[in-house]
Short mmCIF file of C-alpha atoms in Angstrom, two decimals:
data_model
loop_
_atom_site.label_atom_id
_atom_site.label_comp_id
_atom_site.label_asym_id
_atom_site.label_seq_id
_atom_site.Cartn_x
_atom_site.Cartn_y
_atom_site.Cartn_z
CA MET A 10 0.00 -0.01 0.00
CA LYS A 11 2.82 2.43 0.84
CA LYS A 12 4.46 1.72 -2.50
CA ILE A 13 1.17 2.32 -4.34
CA ILE A 14 0.61 5.65 -2.57
CA ILE A 15 4.19 6.84 -3.27
CA ALA A 16 3.97 5.74 -6.90
CA THR A 17 0.65 7.55 -7.35
CA LEU A 18 1.97 10.79 -5.86
CA CYS A 19 5.09 10.66 -8.03
CA SER A 20 3.01 9.99 -11.15
CA LEU A 21 0.74 12.97 -10.46
CA ALA A 22 3.72 15.21 -9.79
CA THR A 23 5.44 14.04 -12.98
CA LEU A 24 2.35 14.94 -15.01
CA SER A 25 2.34 18.36 -13.38
CA LEU A 26 6.05 18.80 -14.16
CA ALA A 27 5.43 18.03 -17.82
CA ALA A 28 2.41 20.34 -18.07
CA GLN A 29 3.65 23.36 -16.10
CA ASP A 30 4.16 26.69 -17.79
CA LYS A 31 7.84 27.53 -17.38
CA ALA A 32 7.18 31.18 -18.20
CA GLU A 33 5.06 31.98 -15.17
CA LYS A 34 4.21 35.64 -15.24
CA ILE A 35 5.49 37.93 -12.50
CA LYS A 36 2.70 39.68 -10.60
CA THR A 37 2.82 43.41 -9.96
CA GLY A 38 0.61 45.97 -8.22
CA TRP A 39 -2.49 45.14 -6.22
CA ASN A 40 -4.04 41.67 -6.21
CA PHE A 41 -7.43 40.87 -4.69
CA GLY A 42 -8.83 37.48 -3.66
CA PRO A 43 -12.45 38.13 -2.64
CA LEU A 44 -14.52 35.07 -1.77
CA PRO A 45 -17.85 34.29 -0.21
CA ALA A 46 -17.07 32.74 3.17
CA VAL A 47 -19.10 29.62 2.43
CA SER A 48 -17.60 26.59 4.09
CA TYR A 49 -18.19 23.77 6.53
CA ASN A 50 -16.46 22.98 9.82
CA SER A 51 -17.30 19.77 11.68
CA ASP A 52 -17.07 21.59 15.03
CA LEU A 53 -18.97 24.75 14.04
CA GLY A 54 -21.37 23.86 11.22
CA PHE A 55 -21.87 25.73 7.93
CA GLN A 56 -20.28 29.15 7.45
CA TYR A 57 -21.60 32.05 5.44
CA GLY A 58 -20.22 35.55 4.98
CA ALA A 59 -17.41 37.19 3.03
CA LEU A 60 -13.61 37.32 3.13
CA CYS A 61 -10.87 38.91 1.08
CA ASP A 62 -7.10 38.47 0.84
CA ILE A 63 -5.41 41.59 -0.56
CA PHE A 64 -1.78 41.58 -1.74
CA TYR A 65 0.46 44.35 -3.04
CA PHE A 66 3.48 43.20 -5.10
CA GLY A 67 4.77 46.64 -6.19
CA ASP A 68 6.96 46.37 -9.31
CA GLY A 69 7.12 42.56 -8.90
CA SER A 70 10.79 42.43 -7.94
CA THR A 71 10.00 40.52 -4.74
CA TYR A 72 7.37 38.14 -6.25
CA PRO A 73 6.14 35.71 -4.94
CA THR A 74 6.87 37.59 -1.72
CA TYR A 75 4.40 40.44 -1.28
CA LEU A 76 5.12 43.94 -0.03
CA HIS A 77 1.85 44.21 1.94
CA LYS A 78 -0.89 41.74 2.81
CA PHE A 79 -4.36 42.36 4.25
CA ASN A 80 -7.01 39.84 5.21
CA VAL A 81 -10.59 40.79 6.08
CA GLU A 82 -13.37 38.42 7.12
CA LEU A 83 -16.92 38.79 8.45
CA SER A 84 -18.83 35.54 8.76
CA HIS A 85 -21.19 33.42 10.83
CA TYR A 86 -21.47 29.68 11.53
CA THR A 87 -24.81 27.93 11.87
CA MET A 88 -23.86 26.64 15.33
CA GLY A 89 -23.76 30.23 16.56
CA GLU A 90 -20.25 31.61 16.07
CA THR A 91 -19.70 35.07 14.57
CA ILE A 92 -16.25 36.14 13.36
CA ALA A 93 -14.96 39.63 12.55
CA HIS A 94 -11.27 39.68 11.62
CA LEU A 95 -8.70 42.14 10.24
CA PHE A 96 -5.09 41.12 9.56
CA TYR A 97 -2.03 42.98 8.19
CA ASP A 98 1.52 41.84 7.44
CA SER A 99 4.47 43.65 5.82
CA LYS A 100 8.27 43.64 5.82
CA TYR A 101 8.34 47.03 4.11
CA LEU A 102 6.07 49.43 6.04
CA ILE A 103 8.71 50.11 8.67
CA PRO A 104 12.28 50.07 7.28
CA GLY A 105 14.24 47.17 8.69
CA LEU A 106 11.28 45.66 10.59
CA ARG A 107 8.44 43.30 9.79
CA LEU A 108 5.08 44.27 11.27
CA THR A 109 2.26 41.76 11.81
CA ALA A 110 -0.98 42.94 13.38
CA ALA A 111 -4.50 41.50 13.78
CA VAL A 112 -7.73 42.31 15.54
CA SER A 113 -10.32 39.53 15.94
CA TYR A 114 -13.73 39.33 17.57
CA LEU A 115 -15.27 35.87 18.05
CA ASP A 116 -18.71 35.47 19.58
CA SER A 117 -19.46 31.77 19.95
CA ALA A 118 -22.78 30.54 21.30
CA MET A 119 -21.56 26.92 21.02
CA SER A 120 -17.83 26.84 21.78
CA PRO A 121 -16.53 23.26 22.21
CA PHE A 122 -15.43 22.21 25.69
CA TYR A 123 -14.42 18.56 26.28
CA GLY A 124 -12.82 18.96 29.67
CA PHE A 125 -9.19 18.80 30.77
CA ASN A 126 -6.35 16.44 29.91
CA GLY A 127 -7.69 14.66 26.84
CA PHE A 128 -8.57 11.02 27.47
CA ALA A 129 -8.76 11.74 31.21
CA SER A 130 -12.11 13.33 30.38
CA PRO A 131 -13.92 10.47 28.62
CA LEU A 132 -16.16 11.07 25.64
CA ASP A 133 -19.86 10.19 26.11
CA TRP A 134 -21.12 9.68 22.58
CA ASP A 135 -24.75 9.84 23.72
CA ARG A 136 -24.15 13.50 24.60
CA THR A 137 -22.40 14.59 21.38
CA THR A 138 -25.57 15.02 19.27
CA GLU A 139 -28.60 17.21 19.94
CA SER A 140 -27.05 18.25 23.24
CA SER A 141 -25.17 21.20 24.73
CA TRP A 142 -23.20 18.93 27.09
CA TYR A 143 -19.87 19.55 25.31
CA TYR A 144 -20.37 23.26 24.66
CA MET A 145 -20.18 26.60 26.42
CA ASP A 146 -20.82 30.23 25.53
CA ARG A 147 -17.65 32.23 24.81
CA THR A 148 -16.93 35.77 23.63
CA MET A 149 -13.33 36.69 22.74
CA LEU A 150 -11.66 39.90 21.65
CA ARG A 151 -8.01 39.51 20.66
CA ALA A 152 -5.53 42.12 19.37
CA ILE A 153 -2.01 41.23 18.24
CA ALA A 154 0.94 43.43 17.29
CA ASP A 155 4.34 41.83 16.57
CA VAL A 156 7.56 43.14 15.06
CA GLN A 157 10.59 41.26 13.75
CA GLY A 158 14.08 42.55 13.10
CA SER A 159 17.12 41.00 11.47
CA ILE A 160 20.12 39.72 13.44
CA SER A 161 21.77 38.06 10.45
CA ASP A 162 20.75 36.91 6.98
CA ARG A 163 18.49 34.12 8.30
CA LEU A 164 18.18 34.84 12.02
CA THR A 165 15.60 37.34 13.31
CA TRP A 166 14.35 38.51 16.71
CA MET A 167 10.69 39.17 17.48
CA ALA A 168 8.78 41.10 20.13
CA GLY A 169 5.12 41.79 20.52
CA LEU A 170 1.92 42.16 22.52
CA THR A 171 -1.33 40.20 22.60
CA PHE A 172 -4.42 41.59 24.32
CA TRP A 173 -7.22 39.26 25.35
CA ASN A 174 -10.69 39.90 26.72
CA VAL A 175 -12.64 36.70 27.23
CA THR A 176 -15.99 35.81 28.78
CA THR A 177 -17.35 32.27 29.20
CA GLY A 178 -20.66 30.91 30.49
CA ASP A 179 -23.39 28.34 29.99
CA VAL A 180 -24.97 28.01 26.54
CA LYS A 181 -27.70 30.66 26.22
CA LEU A 182 -29.47 29.46 23.07
CA ASP A 183 -33.19 28.95 23.66
CA LYS A 184 -32.94 25.33 22.52
CA TYR A 185 -30.41 24.46 25.24
CA GLU A 186 -30.90 27.08 27.95
CA GLY A 187 -31.07 25.52 31.39
CA LYS A 188 -29.81 22.13 30.23
CA PRO A 189 -26.74 20.51 31.90
CA SER A 190 -23.25 20.78 30.43
CA LEU A 191 -19.73 19.58 31.14
CA TYR A 192 -18.74 23.24 31.64
CA GLU A 193 -21.39 23.55 34.38
CA ALA A 194 -20.19 20.32 35.99
CA TYR A 195 -16.63 21.63 36.08
CA ARG A 196 -17.87 24.85 37.66
CA LEU A 197 -19.76 22.96 40.36
CA ALA A 198 -16.74 20.73 41.04
CA GLY A 199 -14.45 23.75 41.44
CA LEU A 200 -12.31 22.74 38.45
CA ILE A 201 -13.25 26.05 36.83
CA SER A 202 -13.23 28.71 39.55
CA ASP A 203 -15.29 31.87 39.58
CA ASP A 204 -12.08 33.86 39.02
CA GLU A 205 -11.37 32.27 35.63
CA VAL A 206 -14.83 32.47 34.05
CA ALA A 207 -13.86 35.78 32.42
CA GLY A 208 -10.81 38.02 32.28
CA THR A 209 -8.64 40.60 30.56
CA HIS A 210 -4.98 39.82 29.87
CA LEU A 211 -1.95 41.39 28.19
CA GLU A 212 0.80 39.05 27.02
CA LEU A 213 4.34 40.33 26.38
CA LYS A 214 6.17 38.19 23.79
CA GLY A 215 9.73 37.73 22.63
CA GLY A 216 11.50 35.15 20.53
CA LEU A 217 13.99 34.06 17.88
CA VAL A 218 13.39 32.73 14.37
CA TYR A 219 15.83 31.02 12.01
CA ASP A 220 14.31 30.64 8.53
CA THR A 221 15.78 29.18 5.33
CA ARG A 222 12.49 28.54 3.47
CA ASP A 223 12.16 29.78 -0.10
CA MET A 224 8.73 31.29 0.64
CA GLU A 225 6.27 31.37 3.57
CA ALA A 226 2.76 30.63 2.29
CA ALA A 227 3.62 27.43 0.38
CA PRO A 228 7.33 26.55 0.90
CA THR A 229 9.04 24.00 -1.31
CA ARG A 230 12.41 23.74 0.49
CA GLY A 231 14.21 24.82 3.65
CA TYR A 232 13.36 24.85 7.34
CA CYS A 233 12.15 27.30 9.96
CA ALA A 234 12.89 27.10 13.70
CA GLU A 235 11.00 29.31 16.19
CA VAL A 236 11.14 29.81 19.95
CA VAL A 237 8.61 32.23 21.44
CA ALA A 238 8.19 33.05 25.14
CA SER A 239 5.29 35.07 26.54
CA PHE A 240 4.52 36.51 29.97
CA SER A 241 1.28 37.96 31.30
CA PRO A 242 1.56 40.05 34.49
CA ASP A 243 -1.48 40.73 36.66
CA LEU A 244 -2.28 44.18 35.26
CA PHE A 245 -6.06 44.04 35.54
CA GLY A 246 -6.55 42.64 39.04
CA GLU A 247 -7.41 39.15 37.83
CA ASP A 248 -4.89 37.43 40.14
CA GLU A 249 -3.69 35.47 37.12
CA THR A 250 0.01 35.69 36.26
CA TYR A 251 1.34 33.15 33.79
CA GLY A 252 3.96 32.48 31.15
CA ARG A 253 4.25 30.26 28.10
CA ILE A 254 7.01 28.84 25.91
CA MET A 255 6.40 27.60 22.39
CA ALA A 256 8.97 25.90 20.17
CA SER A 257 8.39 24.93 16.51
CA TRP A 258 10.37 23.24 13.76
CA ARG A 259 9.12 23.06 10.15
CA GLN A 260 11.02 21.53 7.26
CA PHE A 261 10.31 20.96 3.56
CA PHE A 262 11.98 18.70 0.96
CA PRO A 263 11.41 19.00 -2.83
CA VAL A 264 11.23 15.62 -4.56
CA LEU A 265 10.34 16.45 -8.17
CA GLU A 266 11.43 20.07 -8.32
CA ASP A 267 8.51 21.85 -6.56
CA ASN A 268 5.85 19.45 -7.85
CA LEU A 269 6.13 16.98 -4.97
CA VAL A 270 7.13 18.44 -1.61
CA LEU A 271 7.40 16.52 1.66
CA GLY A 272 6.95 18.59 4.79
CA TYR A 273 6.63 18.16 8.53
CA ARG A 274 6.13 20.30 11.63
CA LEU A 275 7.03 19.61 15.28
CA ASN A 276 5.53 21.83 18.00
CA TRP A 277 5.68 22.00 21.79
CA GLN A 278 4.02 24.44 24.17
CA GLN A 279 4.16 24.68 27.96
CA THR A 280 2.20 26.97 30.29
CA PHE A 281 3.53 28.08 33.69
CA GLY A 282 1.76 29.85 36.52
CA ASN A 283 -1.90 30.60 36.99
CA ALA A 284 -3.36 30.74 33.49
CA PRO A 285 -7.17 30.60 33.07
CA PHE A 286 -8.48 27.49 31.34
CA TYR A 287 -9.78 29.38 28.30
CA LEU A 288 -6.26 30.55 27.39
CA GLN A 289 -4.65 27.14 27.79
CA GLN A 290 -6.43 26.04 24.63
CA THR A 291 -4.70 28.82 22.63
CA THR A 292 -1.31 28.42 20.96
CA THR A 293 1.36 31.08 20.49
CA PRO A 294 2.29 31.16 16.78
CA LEU A 295 4.57 33.82 15.41
CA TYR A 296 2.37 34.24 12.33
CA LEU A 297 -1.40 33.69 12.29
CA ARG A 298 -2.17 31.35 9.40
CA GLN A 299 -5.75 30.90 10.62
CA ILE A 300 -8.04 33.23 12.54
CA LYS A 301 -8.16 30.81 15.47
CA ASN A 302 -4.94 29.85 17.19
CA GLU A 303 -6.41 27.00 19.22
CA GLY A 304 -5.49 23.42 19.91
CA LEU A 305 -5.14 20.59 20.30
CA GLY A 306 -7.68 19.26 17.89
CA GLY A 307 -9.51 21.01 15.09
CA LYS A 308 -8.31 22.30 11.74
CA ASN A 309 -5.03 23.91 12.88
CA THR A 310 -3.25 21.17 14.86
CA VAL A 311 -4.55 17.57 14.84
CA ARG A 312 -7.00 17.62 11.94
CA GLY A 313 -10.19 15.58 12.28
CA VAL A 314 -9.97 15.45 16.11
CA PHE A 315 -12.64 17.42 17.95
CA GLN A 316 -11.65 21.07 18.39
CA ASN A 317 -10.11 21.67 21.86
CA ARG A 318 -10.29 17.94 22.67
CA ILE A 319 -6.89 18.15 24.39
CA LEU A 320 -6.66 20.94 26.96
CA ALA A 321 -3.70 20.78 29.37
CA ASP A 322 -0.75 22.72 30.79
CA GLY A 323 1.62 21.32 28.20
CA TYR A 324 1.29 19.48 24.90
CA ALA A 325 3.21 18.62 21.75
CA TRP A 326 2.03 17.83 18.27
CA ALA A 327 3.39 16.82 14.89
CA ASN A 328 2.15 17.13 11.31
CA PHE A 329 3.48 15.22 8.31
CA GLU A 330 2.22 15.70 4.76
CA ALA A 331 3.02 15.39 1.07
CA ARG A 332 2.13 18.31 -1.20
CA VAL A 333 1.71 17.34 -4.83
CA LYS A 334 0.80 19.79 -7.56
CA ILE A 335 -1.51 18.05 -10.03
CA VAL A 336 -2.23 20.87 -12.49
CA ARG A 337 -1.07 24.43 -13.23
CA PHE A 338 -2.95 27.02 -15.29
CA ARG A 339 -3.59 30.71 -15.84
CA LEU A 340 -7.03 32.18 -15.23
CA ILE A 341 -8.20 35.81 -15.10
CA ASN A 342 -4.59 36.86 -15.58
CA GLN A 343 -3.45 35.03 -12.43
CA ASN A 344 -1.08 32.11 -11.82
CA TRP A 345 -2.93 29.08 -10.36
CA TYR A 346 -2.22 25.50 -9.35
CA ILE A 347 -4.19 22.70 -7.70
CA ALA A 348 -2.50 20.41 -5.16
CA LEU A 349 -3.30 17.41 -3.00
CA ASN A 350 -1.86 16.99 0.50
CA PRO A 351 -2.31 13.61 2.25
CA PHE A 352 -1.37 14.02 5.91
CA LEU A 353 -0.73 12.34 9.25
CA ASP A 354 -1.15 14.30 12.51
CA ALA A 355 -0.52 13.40 16.16
CA GLY A 356 -0.62 15.14 19.55
CA VAL A 357 0.24 14.22 23.12
CA ILE A 358 -0.06 15.82 26.54
CA THR A 359 3.33 16.62 28.11
CA LYS A 360 1.99 18.15 31.35
CA ALA A 361 -1.53 17.52 32.64
CA ARG A 362 -3.56 20.31 34.19
CA ALA A 363 -3.66 19.74 37.95
CA LEU A 364 -7.04 18.56 39.19
CA ASP A 365 -6.36 18.80 42.93
CA LYS A 366 -9.40 21.03 43.37
CA GLN A 367 -11.72 18.11 42.68
CA LYS A 368 -10.61 16.13 45.76
CA GLY A 369 -13.04 16.31 48.64
CA GLY A 370 -15.62 19.06 48.30
CA ASN A 371 -19.26 19.06 49.20
CA GLU A 372 -21.81 16.54 48.06
CA LEU A 373 -22.85 18.66 45.07
CA ALA A 374 -19.25 18.86 43.86
CA GLN A 375 -18.87 15.08 44.17
CA ILE A 376 -22.04 14.58 42.11
CA ALA A 377 -20.66 16.97 39.49
CA ASN A 378 -17.36 15.03 39.38
CA LYS A 379 -19.26 11.81 38.68
CA ALA A 380 -21.43 13.45 36.05
CA ALA A 381 -18.40 14.92 34.33
CA GLY A 382 -16.55 11.61 34.32
CA ILE A 383 -13.47 13.28 35.82
CA TRP A 384 -10.59 11.44 37.36
CA SER A 385 -6.91 12.12 38.07
CA GLY A 386 -4.89 14.00 35.50
CA SER A 387 -2.32 11.18 35.73
CA ASP A 388 -4.65 9.25 33.40
CA ALA A 389 -4.12 11.83 30.65
CA GLY A 390 -1.68 9.71 28.63
CA GLY A 391 -2.19 8.43 25.13
CA ILE A 392 -1.61 9.67 21.59
CA HIS A 393 -4.29 11.60 19.77
CA ALA A 394 -3.68 10.91 16.07
CA SER A 395 -5.44 11.31 12.75
CA ALA A 396 -4.87 10.91 9.02
CA GLY A 397 -6.54 12.38 5.97
CA ILE A 398 -6.16 14.29 2.74
CA GLY A 399 -6.58 17.87 1.59
CA LEU A 400 -7.17 19.72 -1.65
CA LYS A 401 -5.61 23.15 -2.26
CA ILE A 402 -6.38 25.75 -4.90
CA VAL A 403 -3.54 28.30 -4.92
CA MET A 404 -3.35 31.70 -6.66
CA ASN A 405 0.01 33.43 -7.09
CA HIS A 406 1.63 31.19 -4.45
CA ASN A 407 -0.02 33.17 -1.62
CA PHE A 408 -3.84 32.96 -1.78
CA ILE A 409 -4.73 29.39 -0.78
CA ILE A 410 -8.20 27.85 -0.62
CA SER A 411 -8.08 24.67 1.48
CA CYS A 412 -10.44 21.70 1.91
CA GLU A 413 -9.26 18.93 4.27
CA TYR A 414 -10.79 15.80 5.77
CA GLY A 415 -9.17 14.04 8.73
CA LYS A 416 -10.20 10.93 10.64
CA PRO A 417 -8.97 10.13 14.17
CA PHE A 418 -7.48 6.74 14.96
CA ASP A 419 -9.30 6.62 18.35
CA LYS A 420 -13.08 7.04 18.47
CA ARG A 421 -12.71 9.01 21.73
CA ASP A 422 -11.34 11.86 19.58
CA GLY A 423 -14.30 11.93 17.19
CA LYS A 424 -15.50 10.30 13.98
CA GLY A 425 -13.75 12.61 11.54
CA GLY A 426 -13.95 16.18 10.40
CA LEU A 427 -14.20 18.19 7.17
CA ASN A 428 -12.81 21.72 7.16
CA ILE A 429 -12.87 24.32 4.39
CA ALA A 430 -10.66 27.33 5.11
CA THR A 431 -7.64 29.21 3.72
CA ASN A 432 -3.89 28.50 3.86
CA TYR A 433 -1.78 25.49 4.70
CA ILE A 434 -1.67 24.91 8.44
CA PHE A 435 2.17 25.13 8.42
#
């Protein structure tokens, strides 16, 4: 089977190599990629709205690298999530510095919550359909501003700020109002304290990046190593001071020129201190490829696994995929190609969230513990893995429409998920 898969990928890539237009035209000036935000996400339902990627290439001397990039999206999912997002990225606005900034507002009436420590919070399949048991209400405002500067040809430093304002609560939709939920059970058991239901936080970030990739949006060769540390002091009287470290390694190998590329990503993140539960499900990427920087599970980390299935103090994950271009063409004066990307993803908890608060307690808390199916975080072991395939439609090497389906190896992580979005996940 492995030989058949490899032979098929090589055959498709060879056909692409034979058919490609060697005289790809250099893009200049402004380039717009407006799209209706019509998609499907297994965790959120159907999406409708509008989005637009805007690129400025100037005289084309830096193509396929852009001079300025904007991304705007306003959309809504049928399960009750509204997204408003504005993103900007440029290496040329400030001489000698790269500026990346984003403002996002997410209002989710059905935000997934599967408890702490992965398999330590068992999945009750009877509660996954027509039920609000695995959901909570969450509103999030996030603002990001990061700058990068050069130390050497390939090595850069980064510094930045992330502002969060988050509110969580029971699901308020009329259909589910007043019905029990895992979130409510955790509240009753004291695993989610009154102090961490909502909060405002400012994270200070710093890090180093070593990057040899030939391009960022869809690399064909090279590697990128990142280490980012963040610290959030108690500036708003929340009594929550915490820090995080994130390390990432991404590498890409061309097999048939750029028509068959093998790539992988290794990530690790650790939280220290008194971080609220709703921020432990967020990752700390240097560059936002997707609006949501959440894991583990969902479309950005372990594809096909329930979104936020693994929530702990520390976790690591890996992604492996082949990217094969099957056809290239020109349409509406733009350079296009279509690619397939079979993938294998896996994640594991490296440090469980402490559950000492559950021990003892009053009778109501003990009932809540039983209802939630909670036991010691020491039972949080196990690998959360999935495999699947994606289809990419790429314009000018930067605007990427993505459709991916992943299926978990363990039924406790879900039955599989289809996600339609933009960009490669790494």
